[in-house]
Coordinates of C-alpha atoms and ligand atoms in Angstrom, one line a residue:
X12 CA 25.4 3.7 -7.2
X13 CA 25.3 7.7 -6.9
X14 CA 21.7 8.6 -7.2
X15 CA 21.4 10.1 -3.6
X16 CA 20.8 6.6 -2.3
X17 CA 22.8 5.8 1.1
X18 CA 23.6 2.1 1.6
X19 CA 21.3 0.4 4.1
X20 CA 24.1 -0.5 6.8
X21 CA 21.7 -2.0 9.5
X22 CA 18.5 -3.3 10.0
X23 CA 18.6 -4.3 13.4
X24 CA 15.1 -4.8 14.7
X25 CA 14.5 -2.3 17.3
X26 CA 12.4 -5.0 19.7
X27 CA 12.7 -7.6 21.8
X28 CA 9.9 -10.5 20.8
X29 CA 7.2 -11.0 23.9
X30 CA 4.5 -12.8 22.1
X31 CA 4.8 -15.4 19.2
X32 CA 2.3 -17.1 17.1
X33 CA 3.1 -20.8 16.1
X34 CA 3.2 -21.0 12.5
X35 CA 1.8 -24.6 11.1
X36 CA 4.4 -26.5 8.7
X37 CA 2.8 -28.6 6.1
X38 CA 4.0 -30.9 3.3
X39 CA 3.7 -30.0 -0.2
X40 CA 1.0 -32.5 -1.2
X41 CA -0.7 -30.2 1.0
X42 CA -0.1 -26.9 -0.8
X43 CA -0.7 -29.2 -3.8
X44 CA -4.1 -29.8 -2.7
X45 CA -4.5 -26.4 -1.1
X46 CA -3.9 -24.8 -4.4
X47 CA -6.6 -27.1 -6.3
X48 CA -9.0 -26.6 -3.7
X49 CA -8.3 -22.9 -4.5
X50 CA -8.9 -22.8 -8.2
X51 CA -4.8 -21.6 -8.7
X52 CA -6.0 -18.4 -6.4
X53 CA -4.4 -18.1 -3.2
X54 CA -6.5 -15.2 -1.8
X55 CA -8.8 -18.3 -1.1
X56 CA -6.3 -20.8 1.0
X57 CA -6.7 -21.0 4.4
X58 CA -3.8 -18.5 6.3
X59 CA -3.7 -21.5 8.7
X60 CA -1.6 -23.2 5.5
X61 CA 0.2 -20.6 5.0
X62 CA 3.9 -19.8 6.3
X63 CA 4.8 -16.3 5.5
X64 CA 1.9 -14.3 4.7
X65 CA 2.9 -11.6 2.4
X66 CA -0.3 -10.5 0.9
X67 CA -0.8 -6.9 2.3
X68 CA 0.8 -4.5 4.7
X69 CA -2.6 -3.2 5.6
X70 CA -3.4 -4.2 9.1
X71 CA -1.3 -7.1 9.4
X72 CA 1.2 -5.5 11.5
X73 CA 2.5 -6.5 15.2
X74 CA 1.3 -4.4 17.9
X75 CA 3.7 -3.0 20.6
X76 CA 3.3 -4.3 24.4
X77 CA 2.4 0.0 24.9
X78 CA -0.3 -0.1 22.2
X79 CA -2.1 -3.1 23.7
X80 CA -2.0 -1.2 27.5
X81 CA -3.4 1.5 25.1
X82 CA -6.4 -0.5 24.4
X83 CA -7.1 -1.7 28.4
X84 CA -7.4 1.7 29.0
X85 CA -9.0 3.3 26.5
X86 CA -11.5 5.2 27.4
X87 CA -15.5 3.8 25.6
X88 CA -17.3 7.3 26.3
X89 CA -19.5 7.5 23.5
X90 CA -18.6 11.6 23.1
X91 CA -15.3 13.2 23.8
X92 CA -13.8 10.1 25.6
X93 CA -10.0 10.5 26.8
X94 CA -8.7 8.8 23.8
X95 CA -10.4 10.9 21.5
X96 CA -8.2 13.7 23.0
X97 CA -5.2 11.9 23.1
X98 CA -5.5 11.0 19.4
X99 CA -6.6 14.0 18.0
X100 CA -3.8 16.1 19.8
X101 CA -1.2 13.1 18.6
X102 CA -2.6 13.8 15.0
X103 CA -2.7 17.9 14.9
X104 CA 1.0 17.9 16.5
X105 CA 2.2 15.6 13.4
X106 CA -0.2 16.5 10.7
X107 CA -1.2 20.0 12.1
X108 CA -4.4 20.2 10.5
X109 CA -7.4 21.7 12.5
X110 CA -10.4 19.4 12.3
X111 CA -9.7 15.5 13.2
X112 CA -12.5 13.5 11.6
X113 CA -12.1 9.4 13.1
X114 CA -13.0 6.7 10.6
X115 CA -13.1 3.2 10.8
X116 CA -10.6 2.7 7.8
X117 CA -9.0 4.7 4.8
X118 CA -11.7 4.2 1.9
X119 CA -14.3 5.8 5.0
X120 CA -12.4 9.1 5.0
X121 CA -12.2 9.2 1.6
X122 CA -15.6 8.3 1.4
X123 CA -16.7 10.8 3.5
X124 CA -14.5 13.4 1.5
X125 CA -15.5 12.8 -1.5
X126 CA -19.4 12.2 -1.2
X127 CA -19.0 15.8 -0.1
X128 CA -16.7 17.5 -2.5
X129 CA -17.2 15.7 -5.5
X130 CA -19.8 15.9 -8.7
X131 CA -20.5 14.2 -11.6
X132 CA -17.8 15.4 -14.1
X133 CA -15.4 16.7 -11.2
X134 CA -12.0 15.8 -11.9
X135 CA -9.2 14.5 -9.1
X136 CA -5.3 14.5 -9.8
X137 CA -3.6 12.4 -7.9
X138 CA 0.3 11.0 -8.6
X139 CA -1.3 7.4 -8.9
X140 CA -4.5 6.6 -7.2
X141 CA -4.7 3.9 -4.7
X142 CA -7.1 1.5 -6.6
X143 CA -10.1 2.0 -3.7
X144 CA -9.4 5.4 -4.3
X145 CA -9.8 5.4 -8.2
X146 CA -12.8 3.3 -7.2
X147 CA -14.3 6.1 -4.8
X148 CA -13.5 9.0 -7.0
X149 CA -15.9 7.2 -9.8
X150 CA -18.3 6.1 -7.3
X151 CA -19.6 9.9 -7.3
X152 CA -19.3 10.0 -11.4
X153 CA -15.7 11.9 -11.4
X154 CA -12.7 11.6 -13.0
X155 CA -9.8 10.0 -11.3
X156 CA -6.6 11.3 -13.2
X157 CA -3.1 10.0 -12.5
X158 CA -0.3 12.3 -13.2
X159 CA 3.0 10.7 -12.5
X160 CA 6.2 11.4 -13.3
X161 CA 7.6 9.4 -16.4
X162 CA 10.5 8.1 -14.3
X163 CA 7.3 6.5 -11.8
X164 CA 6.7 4.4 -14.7
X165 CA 10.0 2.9 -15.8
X166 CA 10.5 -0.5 -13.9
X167 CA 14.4 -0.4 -14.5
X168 CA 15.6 3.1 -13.3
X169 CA 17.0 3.7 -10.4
X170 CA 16.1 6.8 -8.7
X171 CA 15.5 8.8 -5.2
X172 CA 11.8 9.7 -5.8
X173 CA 10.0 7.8 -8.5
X174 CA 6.5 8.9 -6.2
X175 CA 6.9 12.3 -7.7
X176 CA 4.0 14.0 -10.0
X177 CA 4.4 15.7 -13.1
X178 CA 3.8 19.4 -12.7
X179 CA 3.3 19.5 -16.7
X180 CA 0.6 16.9 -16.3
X181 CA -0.8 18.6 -13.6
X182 CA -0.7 21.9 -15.7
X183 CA -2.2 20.3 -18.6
X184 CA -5.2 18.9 -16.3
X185 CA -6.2 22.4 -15.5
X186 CA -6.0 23.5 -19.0
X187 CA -7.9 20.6 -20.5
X188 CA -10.8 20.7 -17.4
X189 CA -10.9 24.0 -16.2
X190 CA -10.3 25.1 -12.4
X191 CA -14.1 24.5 -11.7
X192 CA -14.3 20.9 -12.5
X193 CA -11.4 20.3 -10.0
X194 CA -11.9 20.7 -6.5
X195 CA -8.6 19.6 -4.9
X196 CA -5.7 18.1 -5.9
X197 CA -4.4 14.4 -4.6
X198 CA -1.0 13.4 -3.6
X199 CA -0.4 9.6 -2.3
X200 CA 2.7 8.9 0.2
X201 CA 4.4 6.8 -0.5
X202 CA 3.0 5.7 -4.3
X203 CA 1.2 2.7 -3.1
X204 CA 0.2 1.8 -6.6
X205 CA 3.5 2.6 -8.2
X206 CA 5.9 0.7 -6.3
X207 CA 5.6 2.4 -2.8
X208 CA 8.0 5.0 -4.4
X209 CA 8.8 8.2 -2.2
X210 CA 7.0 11.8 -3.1
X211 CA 9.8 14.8 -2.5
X212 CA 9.8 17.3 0.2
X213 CA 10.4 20.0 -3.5
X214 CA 7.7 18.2 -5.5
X215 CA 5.2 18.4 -2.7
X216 CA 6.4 22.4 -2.6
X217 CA 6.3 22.5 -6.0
X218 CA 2.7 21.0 -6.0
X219 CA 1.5 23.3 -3.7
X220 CA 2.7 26.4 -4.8
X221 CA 0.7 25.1 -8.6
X222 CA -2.3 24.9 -6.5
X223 CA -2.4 28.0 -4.4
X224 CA -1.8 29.7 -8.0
X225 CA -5.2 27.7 -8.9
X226 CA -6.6 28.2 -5.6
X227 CA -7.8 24.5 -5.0
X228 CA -6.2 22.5 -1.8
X229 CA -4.2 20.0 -1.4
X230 CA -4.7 17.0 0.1
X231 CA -2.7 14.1 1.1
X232 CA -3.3 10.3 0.6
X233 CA -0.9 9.6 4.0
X234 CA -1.5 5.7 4.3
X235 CA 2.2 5.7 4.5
X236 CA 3.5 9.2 5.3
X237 CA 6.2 8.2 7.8
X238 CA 8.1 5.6 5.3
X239 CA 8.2 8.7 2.8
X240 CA 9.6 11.0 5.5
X241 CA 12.6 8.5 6.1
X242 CA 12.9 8.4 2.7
X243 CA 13.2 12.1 2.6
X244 CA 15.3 12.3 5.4
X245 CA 17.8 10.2 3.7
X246 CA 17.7 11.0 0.3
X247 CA 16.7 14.5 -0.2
X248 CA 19.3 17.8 -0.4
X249 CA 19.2 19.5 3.0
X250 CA 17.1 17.3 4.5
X251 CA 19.6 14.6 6.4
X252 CA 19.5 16.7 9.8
X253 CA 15.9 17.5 10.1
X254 CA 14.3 15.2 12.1
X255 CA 11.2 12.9 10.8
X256 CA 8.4 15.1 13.0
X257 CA 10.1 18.4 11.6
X258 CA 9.9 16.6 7.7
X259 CA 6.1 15.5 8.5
X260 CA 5.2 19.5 9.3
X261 CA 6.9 20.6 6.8
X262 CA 5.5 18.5 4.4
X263 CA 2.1 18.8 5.5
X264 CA 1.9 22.4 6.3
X265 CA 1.9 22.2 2.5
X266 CA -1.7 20.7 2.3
X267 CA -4.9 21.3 3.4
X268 CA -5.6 18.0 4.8
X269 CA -5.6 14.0 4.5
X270 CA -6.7 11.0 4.2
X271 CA -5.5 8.2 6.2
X272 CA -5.6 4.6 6.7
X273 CA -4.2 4.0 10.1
X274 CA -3.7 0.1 9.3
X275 CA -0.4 1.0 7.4
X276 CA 1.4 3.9 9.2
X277 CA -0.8 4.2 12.3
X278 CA 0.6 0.4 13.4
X279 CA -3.1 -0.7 14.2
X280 CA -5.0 -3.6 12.6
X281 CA -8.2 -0.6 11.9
X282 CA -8.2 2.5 12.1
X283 CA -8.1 5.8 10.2
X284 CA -9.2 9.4 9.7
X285 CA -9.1 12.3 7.7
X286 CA -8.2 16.2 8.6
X287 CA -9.4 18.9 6.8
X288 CA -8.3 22.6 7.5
X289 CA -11.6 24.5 6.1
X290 CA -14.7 24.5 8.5
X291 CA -17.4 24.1 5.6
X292 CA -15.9 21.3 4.1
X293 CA -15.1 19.6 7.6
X294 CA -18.7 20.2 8.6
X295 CA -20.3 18.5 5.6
X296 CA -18.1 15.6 6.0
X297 CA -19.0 15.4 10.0
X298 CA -22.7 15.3 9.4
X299 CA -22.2 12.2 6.9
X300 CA -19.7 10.6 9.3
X301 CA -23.0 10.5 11.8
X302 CA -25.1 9.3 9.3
X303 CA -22.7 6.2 8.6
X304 CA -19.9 6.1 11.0
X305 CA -20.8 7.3 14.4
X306 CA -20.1 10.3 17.0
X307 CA -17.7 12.5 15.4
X308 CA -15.4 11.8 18.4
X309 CA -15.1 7.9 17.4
X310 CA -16.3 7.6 14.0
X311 CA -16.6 3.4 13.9
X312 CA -13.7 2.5 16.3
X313 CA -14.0 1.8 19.6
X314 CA -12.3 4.4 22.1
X315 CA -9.6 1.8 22.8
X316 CA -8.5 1.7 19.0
X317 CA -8.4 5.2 18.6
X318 CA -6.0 5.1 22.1
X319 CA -3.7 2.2 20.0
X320 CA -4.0 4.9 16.9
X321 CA -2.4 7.6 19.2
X322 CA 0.0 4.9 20.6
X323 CA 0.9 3.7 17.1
X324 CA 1.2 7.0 15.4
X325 CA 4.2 8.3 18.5
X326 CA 6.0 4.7 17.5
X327 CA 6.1 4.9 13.7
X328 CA 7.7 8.5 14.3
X329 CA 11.2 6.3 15.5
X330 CA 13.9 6.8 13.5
X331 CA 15.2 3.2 14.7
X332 CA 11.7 2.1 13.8
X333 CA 11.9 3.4 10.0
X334 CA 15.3 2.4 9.3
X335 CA 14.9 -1.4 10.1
X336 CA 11.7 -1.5 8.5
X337 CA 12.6 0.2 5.1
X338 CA 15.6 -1.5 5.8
X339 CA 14.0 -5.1 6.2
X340 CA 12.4 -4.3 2.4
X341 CA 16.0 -3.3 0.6
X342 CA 17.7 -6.3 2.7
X343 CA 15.0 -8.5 0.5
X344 CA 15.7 -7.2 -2.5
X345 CA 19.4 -7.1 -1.9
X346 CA 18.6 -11.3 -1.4
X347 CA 16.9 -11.4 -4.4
X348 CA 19.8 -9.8 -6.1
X349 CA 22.4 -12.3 -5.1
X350 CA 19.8 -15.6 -6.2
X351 CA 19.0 -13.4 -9.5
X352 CA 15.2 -12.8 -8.9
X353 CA 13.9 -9.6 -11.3
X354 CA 12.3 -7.4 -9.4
X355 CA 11.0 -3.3 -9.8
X356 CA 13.6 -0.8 -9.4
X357 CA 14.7 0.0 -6.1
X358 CA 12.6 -1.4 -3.7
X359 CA 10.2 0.7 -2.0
X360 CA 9.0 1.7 1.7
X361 CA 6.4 -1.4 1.9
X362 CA 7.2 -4.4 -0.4
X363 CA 8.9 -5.6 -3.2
X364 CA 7.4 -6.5 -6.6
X365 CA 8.8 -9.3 -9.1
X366 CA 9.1 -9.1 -12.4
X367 CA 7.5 -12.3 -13.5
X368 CA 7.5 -11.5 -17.5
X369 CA 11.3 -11.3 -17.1
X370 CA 11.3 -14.5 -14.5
X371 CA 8.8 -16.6 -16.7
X372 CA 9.5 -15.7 -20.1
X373 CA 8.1 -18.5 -21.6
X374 CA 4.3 -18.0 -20.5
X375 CA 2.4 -15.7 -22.8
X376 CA 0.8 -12.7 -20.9
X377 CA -2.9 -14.5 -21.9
X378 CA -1.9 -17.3 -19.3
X379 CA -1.0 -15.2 -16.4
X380 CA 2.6 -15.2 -15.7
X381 CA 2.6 -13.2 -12.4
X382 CA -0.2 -15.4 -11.2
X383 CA 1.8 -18.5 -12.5
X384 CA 4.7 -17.3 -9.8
X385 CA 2.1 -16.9 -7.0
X386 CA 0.9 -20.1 -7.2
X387 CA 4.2 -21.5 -7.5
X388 CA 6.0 -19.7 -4.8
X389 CA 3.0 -20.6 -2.6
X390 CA 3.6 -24.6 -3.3
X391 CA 7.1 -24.2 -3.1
X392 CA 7.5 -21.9 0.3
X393 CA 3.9 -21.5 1.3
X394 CA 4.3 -17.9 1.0
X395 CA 1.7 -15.9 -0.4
X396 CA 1.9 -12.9 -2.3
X397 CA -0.4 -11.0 -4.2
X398 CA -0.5 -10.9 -9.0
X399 CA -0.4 -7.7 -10.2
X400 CA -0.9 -8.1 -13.7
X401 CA -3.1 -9.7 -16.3
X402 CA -5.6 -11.4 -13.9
X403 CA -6.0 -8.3 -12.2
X404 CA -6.2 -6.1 -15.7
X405 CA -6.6 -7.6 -18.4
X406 CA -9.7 -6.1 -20.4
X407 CA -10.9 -6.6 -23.8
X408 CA -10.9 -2.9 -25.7
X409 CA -14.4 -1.6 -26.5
X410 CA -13.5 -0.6 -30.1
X411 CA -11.3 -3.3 -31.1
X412 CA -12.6 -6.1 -29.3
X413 CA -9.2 -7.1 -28.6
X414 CA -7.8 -8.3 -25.3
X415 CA -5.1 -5.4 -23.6
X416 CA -2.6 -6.6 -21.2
X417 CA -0.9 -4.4 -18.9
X418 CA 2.7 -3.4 -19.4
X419 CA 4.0 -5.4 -16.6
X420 CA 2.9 -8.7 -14.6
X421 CA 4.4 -8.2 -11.0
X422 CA 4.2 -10.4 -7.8
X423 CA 3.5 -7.9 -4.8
X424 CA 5.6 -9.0 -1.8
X425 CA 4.2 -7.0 0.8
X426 CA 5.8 -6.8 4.5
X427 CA 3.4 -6.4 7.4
X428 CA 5.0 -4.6 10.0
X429 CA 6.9 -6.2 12.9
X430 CA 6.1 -9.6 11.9
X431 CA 8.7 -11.4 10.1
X432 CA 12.4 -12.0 11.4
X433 CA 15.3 -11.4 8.5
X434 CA 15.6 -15.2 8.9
X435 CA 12.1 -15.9 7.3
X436 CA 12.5 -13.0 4.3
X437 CA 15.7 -14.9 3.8
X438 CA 13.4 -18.1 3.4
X439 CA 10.8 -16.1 1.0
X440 CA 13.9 -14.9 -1.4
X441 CA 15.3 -19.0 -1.5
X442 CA 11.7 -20.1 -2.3
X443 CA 11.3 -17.4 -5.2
X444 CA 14.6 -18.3 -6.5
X445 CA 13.1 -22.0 -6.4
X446 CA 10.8 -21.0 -8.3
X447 CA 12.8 -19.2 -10.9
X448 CA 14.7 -22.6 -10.9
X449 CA 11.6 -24.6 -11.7
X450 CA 11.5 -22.2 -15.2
X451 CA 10.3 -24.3 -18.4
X452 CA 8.2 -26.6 -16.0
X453 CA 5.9 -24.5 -14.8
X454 CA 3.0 -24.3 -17.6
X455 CA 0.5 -21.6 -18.1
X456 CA -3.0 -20.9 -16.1
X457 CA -6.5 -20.3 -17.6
X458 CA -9.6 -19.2 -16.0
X459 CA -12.5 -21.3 -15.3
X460 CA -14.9 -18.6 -13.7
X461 CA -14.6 -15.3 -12.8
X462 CA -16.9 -12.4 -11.4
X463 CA -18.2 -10.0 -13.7
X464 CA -15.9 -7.1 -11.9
X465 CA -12.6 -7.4 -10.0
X466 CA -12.2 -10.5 -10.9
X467 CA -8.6 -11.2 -9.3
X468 CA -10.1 -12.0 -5.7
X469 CA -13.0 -14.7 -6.3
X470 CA -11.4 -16.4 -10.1
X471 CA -10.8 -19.6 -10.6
X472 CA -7.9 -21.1 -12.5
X473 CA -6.5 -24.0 -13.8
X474 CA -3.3 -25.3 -15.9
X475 CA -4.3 -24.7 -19.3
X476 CA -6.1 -27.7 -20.7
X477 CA -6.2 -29.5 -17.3
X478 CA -3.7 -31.7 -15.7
X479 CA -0.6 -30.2 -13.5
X480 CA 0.9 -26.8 -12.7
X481 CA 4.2 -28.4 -13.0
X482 CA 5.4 -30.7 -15.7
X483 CA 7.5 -33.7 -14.7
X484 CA 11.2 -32.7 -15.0
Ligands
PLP509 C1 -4.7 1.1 1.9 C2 -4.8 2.4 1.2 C3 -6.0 3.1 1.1 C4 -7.3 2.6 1.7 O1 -7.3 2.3 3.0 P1 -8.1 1.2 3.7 O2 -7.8 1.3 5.2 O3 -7.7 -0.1 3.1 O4 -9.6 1.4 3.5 C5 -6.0 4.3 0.4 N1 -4.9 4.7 -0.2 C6 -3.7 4.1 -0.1 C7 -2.5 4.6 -0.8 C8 -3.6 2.8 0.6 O5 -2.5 2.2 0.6

């Protein structure tokens, strides 16, 4: 392989293991009844009957022994506390951005951003919006626009940054909307939504030079800035001696400010902020952070989670730190490989996604394939993952009145950080071979209720026409 792509040669786990939480076995009549009880949807079984919980990376990570001192001596100061201080200096030395705005979560800083910057008609590019980002954008009646890259959108090519955007779709934005309607421009790192692909150091550039010509800012969706910094470090020309602080300035000296959900990068289980560089626009979104968050100075968290923030942030800087933990995700996929379990080319920073058309060809996209392998892979390992795919966007087409299915139906495996030991991904890779194995007598699910909107959390399912998920062999 000769794509700029260095081999993964060790994952080590940089951390000795000081406090463990049991994990429950159960039998499979269990998950049998589990899965019953949960209509075929496991976002409603218990995590108590689950065994590797691979649903999200988003605050599900391990804390370090430092990060919980962190939070016996944080400082609870209602205004300018110590660990205010601490964590807006660790945040302007990586980010470097003037005002420091704390939130209780991503969606809040974006939130706060957009209530402020945003009309109805405005228009935001992104690569691909996060979908609570897409969801936030048309909260305020604008237009959330993804311009990707056409490589971001091919499952089966391998390539260094499939995160990048299109400057020609970018381009054509402008045209079509005029620089009024658009008052900054988005860029998500890594590409959450397409794969957890890494952005470029010379797209970002590129990016930003295209929007000082406009004279609109930049802004980063960070959630995941540091895995896109290894990435960099690793893959990108001229890039392999800088170190991952001296990447992160770079990268953001290119923007204007950020976004960030602190329960992916910042190592926390809450947490996040935005930064803004121009004083108008960080003073409008400080006076609606009172209104609905708090002090500016901690913004919903308590002064001891914005102390595991600052703690969190100076850990997921480690370069020992980045390579076993985009390490750990390639070593999965490298497992899926060998048991010949389709997956979405190459792996990226956070999680792996299955290809469950490919892995369950006989079950028509109107019965859910990808949600036919995460109930499966649940009864057969207990490990949960998350359907990306007809359950979660499948809409009927107001014209025709006919039902569109998206162009792929993927399992998300996502890895919470510093929880899971090679040994149990090992276990997750067997299981979704098992259930590649099971093939022909896994049948087809329908829905018996859903929501009227976003339906793929609260539906409930059943093997079509009643009976068993699995036919007897
Ligand atoms: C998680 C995430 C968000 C939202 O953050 P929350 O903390 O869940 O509110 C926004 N953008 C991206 C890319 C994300 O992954």
């Amino acid at each position: 392989m000769d794509n700029g792509m260095k081999p993964l040669a060790h994952t080590f786990e940089p951390y000795r293991i000081k406090v463990v939480e049991k994990i429950q076995r159960n039998s499979r009549e269990d998950r049998v009844q589990h899965l019953r009880d949960a209509g075929y949807n496991v976002f409603k079984v218990p995590s108590a009957a689950i065994y590797v919980d691979l649903l999200t990376d988003s605050g599900t990570g391990a804390m370090s022994d430092m990060q919980w001192a962190a939070l016996m001596t944080g400082d609870e100061a209602y205004a300018y506390s110590k660990s205010f201080a601490e964590f807006e200096s660790c945040i302007r030395e990586i980010f470097g951005y003037k005002h420091v705005i704390p939130t209780h979560q991503g969606r809040a800083a974006e939130g706060l951003l957009f209530a402020t910057t945003l009309k109805e008609g405005s228009v935001v590019p992104n690569n691909i919006h996060f979908d609570t980002t897409r969801a936030n954008v048309e909260h305020q009646g604008a237009i959330a626009l993804d311009c990707i890259a056409d490589a971001g959108l091919d499952p089966t090519l391998e390539a260094p940054f499939k995160g990048d955007m299109s400057l020609k779709k970018l381009a054509t934005a402008f045209e079509k909307y005029g620089t009024e309607r658009i008052p900054f421009v988005m860029i998500t790192i890594t590409n959450n939504s397409g794969g957890g692909q890494p952005v470029s150091l010379a797209n970002v550039r590129e990016v930003s030079d295209f929007c000082k010509k406009m004279g609109v800012p930049l802004i980063f969706d960070a959630c995941r800035f540091a895995e896109n910094a290894w990435f960099i470090q690793q893959r990108e020309e001229g890039c392999a001696e800088k170190t991952i602080m001296e990447i992160c300035n770079e990268m953001f000296a290119l923007g204007e400010g950020c976004t960030m959900s602190a329960k992916k990068d910042g190592l926390v289980n809450i947490g996040g902020f935005l930064c803004l560089n121009d004083d108008t626009m960080a003073q409008n979104a400080t006076n609606l952070l009172i209104l609905r968050e708090g002090f500016p100075t901690y913004g919903g968290l308590a002064g001891r989670d914005l102390a595991a923030v600052a703690q969190g942030l100076r850990e997921v800087m480690d370069p020992d730190y980045l390579a076993y933990r985009i390490g750990q995700v390639a070593r999965l996929g490298a497992r899926l490989d060998e048991l010949g379990v389709p997956y979405l080319r190459p792996t990226g920073g956070h999680a792996v996604y299955i290809d469950a058309m490919t892995a369950l060809p006989h079950i028509p996209q109107s019965q859910f394939p990808a949600q036919v392998f995460t109930a499966a892979l649940y009864l057969e390992g207990g490990v949960r993952g998350v359907e990306i795919g007809s359950l979660m966007f499948e809409h009927r087409d107001p014209d025709t009145g006919q039902m569109v299915h998206p162009a792929m139906e993927l399992v998300r495996l996502a890895i919470p950080r510093r929880v899971y030991t090679h040994t149990q991904l090992d276990y997750v890779a067997e299981s979704c071979a098992r259930v590649m194995e099971m093939g022909e007598r896994l049948r087809g699910l329908e829905v018996t209720w859903e929501p009227p909107s976003l339906r793929h959390f609260t539906a409930q399912l059943q093997p079509v026409g009643g009976g068993r998920m699995v036919a007897e062999a």
